[in-house]
């Protein structure tokens, strides 16, 4: 009964499907911690019960040893009384001889009583000794299981934290995926590309406008030279440029080749 009460709950814990319990638990770490506490408390209870059982065994052994010692003492007294009776009988003192014989008988009777008590205690001592050895073995096994559970708890908690950290890093990397056009970075990059394209367009427009302005400047320079030469012709102070052929007037009107024949 004592052994069963000590190891009953431990057997239930050992036979339980721990993996299933952990799957159903909202917080496996808390459940593992609770299991470690349960094992620790049960071991403390078992140690107390085993200590009490050992104490009871030691009391039985003390009583047994006392009975054995008493049997030996009464045996020695019976022997001493018998020898004394023989001495008195040899000396012719039958009265004292009978007296010490009676004392020897009383001592023998008490010796037998002590021996009977010792023999009666032997089965209980043997049985209790067997129980104590089994309890010690069971207690050692419980402590071994506690060490295994504690080690497993630490391993699983470490693995759980590692998995959580990896998941967190994965989620963080996923949230800043540079290649994902839907990410914040992708949208920001697309905005910058549009702004850069707009700037290139503005530069092209500015370049086209600048070319047109230079073309206008070149046309204006040509017209200015024509006006200057015309004025020089009218004043007679200059000749037309060699190889020059003008087919338009300074005011921009078109001149036909036939008009020159009329001169």
Coordinates of C-alpha atoms in Angstrom, one line a residue:
X1 CA 0.0 0.0 0.0
X2 CA 2.8 2.4 0.9
X3 CA 4.7 1.6 -2.3
X4 CA 1.6 2.0 -4.4
X5 CA 0.7 5.3 -2.9
X6 CA 4.2 6.7 -3.4
X7 CA 4.6 5.7 -7.1
X8 CA 1.0 5.8 -8.2
X9 CA 1.0 9.3 -9.6
X10 CA 4.4 9.0 -11.0
X11 CA 3.4 5.9 -13.0
X12 CA 0.4 7.9 -14.4
X13 CA 2.8 10.7 -15.5
X14 CA 5.3 8.2 -17.0
X15 CA 2.6 6.5 -19.0
X16 CA 0.9 9.7 -20.2
X17 CA 1.3 10.6 -23.9
X18 CA 3.5 13.7 -23.3
X19 CA 3.6 14.6 -27.0
X20 CA -0.2 14.7 -27.2
X21 CA -0.4 16.8 -24.1
X22 CA 2.1 19.2 -25.5
X23 CA 0.2 19.5 -28.7
X24 CA -3.0 20.3 -26.9
X25 CA -1.3 22.8 -24.5
X26 CA -1.6 26.5 -25.3
X27 CA 1.9 27.1 -23.8
X28 CA 4.0 23.9 -23.9
X29 CA 6.8 25.6 -21.9
X30 CA 4.4 26.2 -19.0
X31 CA 3.2 22.7 -19.2
X32 CA 6.7 21.3 -19.1
X33 CA 7.5 23.5 -16.2
X34 CA 4.4 22.2 -14.4
X35 CA 5.5 18.6 -15.1
X36 CA 8.9 19.3 -13.6
X37 CA 7.3 20.8 -10.5
X38 CA 5.0 17.8 -10.2
X39 CA 7.9 15.3 -10.5
X40 CA 9.9 17.3 -8.0
X41 CA 7.0 17.4 -5.5
X42 CA 6.3 13.7 -5.9
X43 CA 10.0 12.9 -5.3
X44 CA 9.9 15.0 -2.1
X45 CA 6.9 13.1 -0.9
X46 CA 8.5 9.8 -1.9
X47 CA 11.7 10.6 0.0
X48 CA 9.6 11.4 3.1
X49 CA 7.7 8.1 2.8
X50 CA 10.8 6.1 2.1
X51 CA 12.6 7.7 5.0
X52 CA 9.7 6.8 7.3
X53 CA 9.7 3.2 6.0
X54 CA 13.4 2.9 6.6
X55 CA 12.9 4.3 10.1
X56 CA 10.3 1.6 10.9
X57 CA 12.6 -1.1 9.6
X58 CA 15.4 0.2 11.8
X59 CA 13.1 0.1 14.8
X60 CA 12.3 -3.6 14.0
X61 CA 15.9 -4.4 13.6
X62 CA 16.7 -2.7 16.9
X63 CA 14.0 -4.7 18.7
X64 CA 15.3 -7.9 17.0
X65 CA 18.9 -7.2 18.1
X66 CA 17.7 -6.5 21.6
X67 CA 15.8 -9.8 21.7
X68 CA 18.9 -11.6 20.4
X69 CA 21.0 -10.0 23.0
X70 CA 18.5 -10.8 25.7
X71 CA 18.4 -14.4 24.6
X72 CA 22.2 -14.6 24.8
X73 CA 22.3 -12.9 28.2
X74 CA 19.6 -15.2 29.6
X75 CA 21.5 -18.2 28.2
X76 CA 24.6 -17.1 29.9
X77 CA 22.7 -16.6 33.2
X78 CA 21.2 -20.1 32.8
X79 CA 24.6 -21.6 32.3
X80 CA 26.1 -19.7 35.3
X81 CA 23.2 -20.8 37.5
X82 CA 23.5 -24.4 36.4
X83 CA 27.2 -24.5 37.1
X84 CA 26.6 -22.9 40.5
X85 CA 24.0 -25.6 41.3
X86 CA 26.4 -28.3 40.3
X87 CA 29.0 -26.8 42.7
X88 CA 26.6 -26.8 45.6
X89 CA 25.4 -30.3 44.7
X90 CA 29.0 -31.6 44.6
X91 CA 29.6 -30.1 48.0
X92 CA 26.5 -31.8 49.4
X93 CA 24.4 -28.7 49.6
X94 CA 21.3 -29.9 47.8
X95 CA 19.1 -27.0 48.9
X96 CA 21.2 -24.3 47.3
X97 CA 21.8 -26.7 44.4
X98 CA 18.1 -26.9 43.8
X99 CA 17.7 -23.2 44.2
X100 CA 20.2 -22.4 41.5
X101 CA 18.8 -25.1 39.2
X102 CA 15.4 -23.3 39.6
X103 CA 17.2 -20.0 38.7
X104 CA 18.7 -21.7 35.6
X105 CA 15.3 -22.9 34.6
X106 CA 13.8 -19.4 34.9
X107 CA 16.8 -18.0 32.8
X108 CA 16.2 -20.7 30.2
X109 CA 12.5 -19.8 30.0
X110 CA 13.3 -16.2 29.5
X111 CA 16.0 -17.1 26.9
X112 CA 13.4 -19.1 25.0
X113 CA 10.9 -16.2 25.2
X114 CA 13.5 -13.7 23.8
X115 CA 14.4 -16.2 21.0
X116 CA 10.8 -16.6 20.1
X117 CA 10.3 -12.9 19.9
X118 CA 13.4 -12.6 17.7
X119 CA 12.2 -15.4 15.4
X120 CA 8.8 -13.8 15.1
X121 CA 10.3 -10.5 14.0
X122 CA 12.5 -12.1 11.3
X123 CA 9.8 -12.4 8.6
X124 CA 8.7 -8.8 9.1
X125 CA 12.2 -7.6 9.0
X126 CA 12.9 -9.5 5.8
X127 CA 9.7 -8.3 4.2
X128 CA 10.3 -4.7 5.3
X129 CA 13.9 -4.9 4.1
X130 CA 12.7 -5.9 0.6
X131 CA 10.2 -3.1 0.5
X132 CA 12.9 -0.6 1.5
X133 CA 15.2 -1.8 -1.2
X134 CA 12.5 -1.5 -3.8
X135 CA 11.6 2.0 -2.6
X136 CA 15.2 3.1 -2.8
X137 CA 15.4 1.7 -6.3
X138 CA 12.2 3.4 -7.3
X139 CA 13.3 6.7 -5.8
X140 CA 16.5 6.5 -7.7
X141 CA 14.5 5.9 -10.9
X142 CA 12.3 8.8 -10.1
X143 CA 15.3 11.1 -9.8
X144 CA 16.7 9.8 -13.0
X145 CA 13.3 10.5 -14.7
X146 CA 13.3 14.0 -13.3
X147 CA 16.8 14.6 -14.7
X148 CA 15.6 13.3 -18.1
X149 CA 12.5 15.5 -18.0
X150 CA 14.4 18.6 -16.9
X151 CA 16.9 18.0 -19.8
X152 CA 14.1 17.4 -22.3
X153 CA 12.3 20.5 -21.0
X154 CA 15.4 22.6 -21.5
X155 CA 16.0 21.1 -25.0
X156 CA 12.4 21.7 -26.1
X157 CA 12.3 25.2 -24.8
X158 CA 15.5 26.0 -26.5
X159 CA 14.2 24.5 -29.8
X160 CA 11.0 26.4 -29.4
X161 CA 12.8 29.7 -28.9
X162 CA 15.0 29.0 -31.9
X163 CA 12.0 28.2 -34.1
X164 CA 10.3 31.4 -32.9
X165 CA 13.4 33.5 -33.7
X166 CA 13.7 31.9 -37.1
X167 CA 10.1 32.6 -37.8
X168 CA 10.4 36.2 -36.7
X169 CA 13.5 36.7 -38.9
X170 CA 11.7 35.1 -41.9
X171 CA 8.7 37.3 -41.4
X172 CA 10.9 40.4 -41.1
X173 CA 12.8 39.5 -44.3
X174 CA 9.6 38.8 -46.1
X175 CA 8.2 42.2 -45.1
X176 CA 11.2 44.0 -46.7
X177 CA 11.5 41.9 -49.9
X178 CA 13.3 44.2 -52.3
X179 CA 12.1 42.2 -55.3
X180 CA 8.5 42.3 -54.3
X181 CA 6.8 45.2 -56.1
X182 CA 4.0 45.3 -53.5
X183 CA 6.5 45.9 -50.6
X184 CA 7.1 49.4 -49.2
X185 CA 10.6 49.4 -50.6
X186 CA 9.4 48.3 -54.0
X187 CA 6.7 51.0 -54.1
X188 CA 9.3 53.6 -53.0
X189 CA 11.7 52.5 -55.7
X190 CA 9.0 52.7 -58.4
X191 CA 8.2 56.2 -57.3
X192 CA 11.8 57.2 -57.6
X193 CA 12.1 55.6 -61.1
X194 CA 9.1 57.7 -62.2
X195 CA 10.7 60.9 -60.9
X196 CA 14.0 60.0 -62.6
X197 CA 12.1 59.4 -65.9
X198 CA 10.3 62.8 -65.5
X199 CA 13.7 64.5 -65.0
X200 CA 15.1 62.8 -68.2
X201 CA 12.0 64.0 -70.1
X202 CA 12.5 67.5 -68.8
X203 CA 16.1 67.4 -69.9
X204 CA 15.2 66.3 -73.4
X205 CA 12.7 69.1 -73.7
X206 CA 15.2 71.6 -72.4
X207 CA 17.8 70.3 -74.9
X208 CA 15.3 70.6 -77.8
X209 CA 14.4 74.1 -76.8
X210 CA 18.0 75.1 -76.6
X211 CA 18.7 73.7 -80.1
X212 CA 15.8 75.8 -81.5
X213 CA 17.2 78.9 -79.9
X214 CA 20.6 78.3 -81.4
X215 CA 19.0 77.8 -84.8
X216 CA 17.1 81.1 -84.4
X217 CA 20.4 82.8 -83.6
X218 CA 22.0 81.4 -86.7
X219 CA 19.1 82.6 -88.9
X220 CA 19.2 86.0 -87.3
X221 CA 23.0 86.3 -87.9
X222 CA 22.5 85.5 -91.6
X223 CA 19.8 88.1 -92.0
X224 CA 21.9 90.7 -90.3
X225 CA 24.8 90.1 -92.7
X226 CA 22.5 90.3 -95.7
X227 CA 21.1 93.7 -94.5
X228 CA 24.7 94.9 -93.9
X229 CA 25.8 94.0 -97.4
X230 CA 22.7 95.5 -99.0
X231 CA 23.4 98.7 -97.3
X232 CA 27.0 98.6 -98.5
X233 CA 25.9 98.0 -102.1
X234 CA 23.6 101.0 -102.0
X235 CA 26.3 103.2 -100.7
X236 CA 28.8 101.8 -103.3
X237 CA 31.3 101.1 -100.6
X238 CA 31.3 97.2 -100.9
X239 CA 31.0 94.4 -103.4
X240 CA 29.0 91.3 -103.0
X241 CA 30.8 88.4 -101.5
X242 CA 32.6 86.1 -104.0
X243 CA 30.5 83.0 -104.8
X244 CA 27.6 84.3 -102.8
X245 CA 24.1 83.5 -104.2
X246 CA 21.1 84.9 -102.4
X247 CA 17.7 83.8 -103.3
X248 CA 15.8 85.5 -100.5
X249 CA 15.5 89.1 -99.5
X250 CA 16.2 90.6 -96.1
X251 CA 12.5 90.9 -95.4
X252 CA 12.1 87.2 -96.0
X253 CA 10.3 87.4 -99.4
X254 CA 11.2 84.9 -102.1
X255 CA 13.3 85.9 -105.1
X256 CA 13.1 84.0 -108.4
X257 CA 16.1 83.5 -110.7
X258 CA 14.0 85.1 -113.5
X259 CA 13.9 88.4 -111.6
X260 CA 17.6 88.7 -112.1
X261 CA 17.2 88.6 -115.9
X262 CA 15.1 91.7 -115.7
X263 CA 18.0 93.7 -114.4

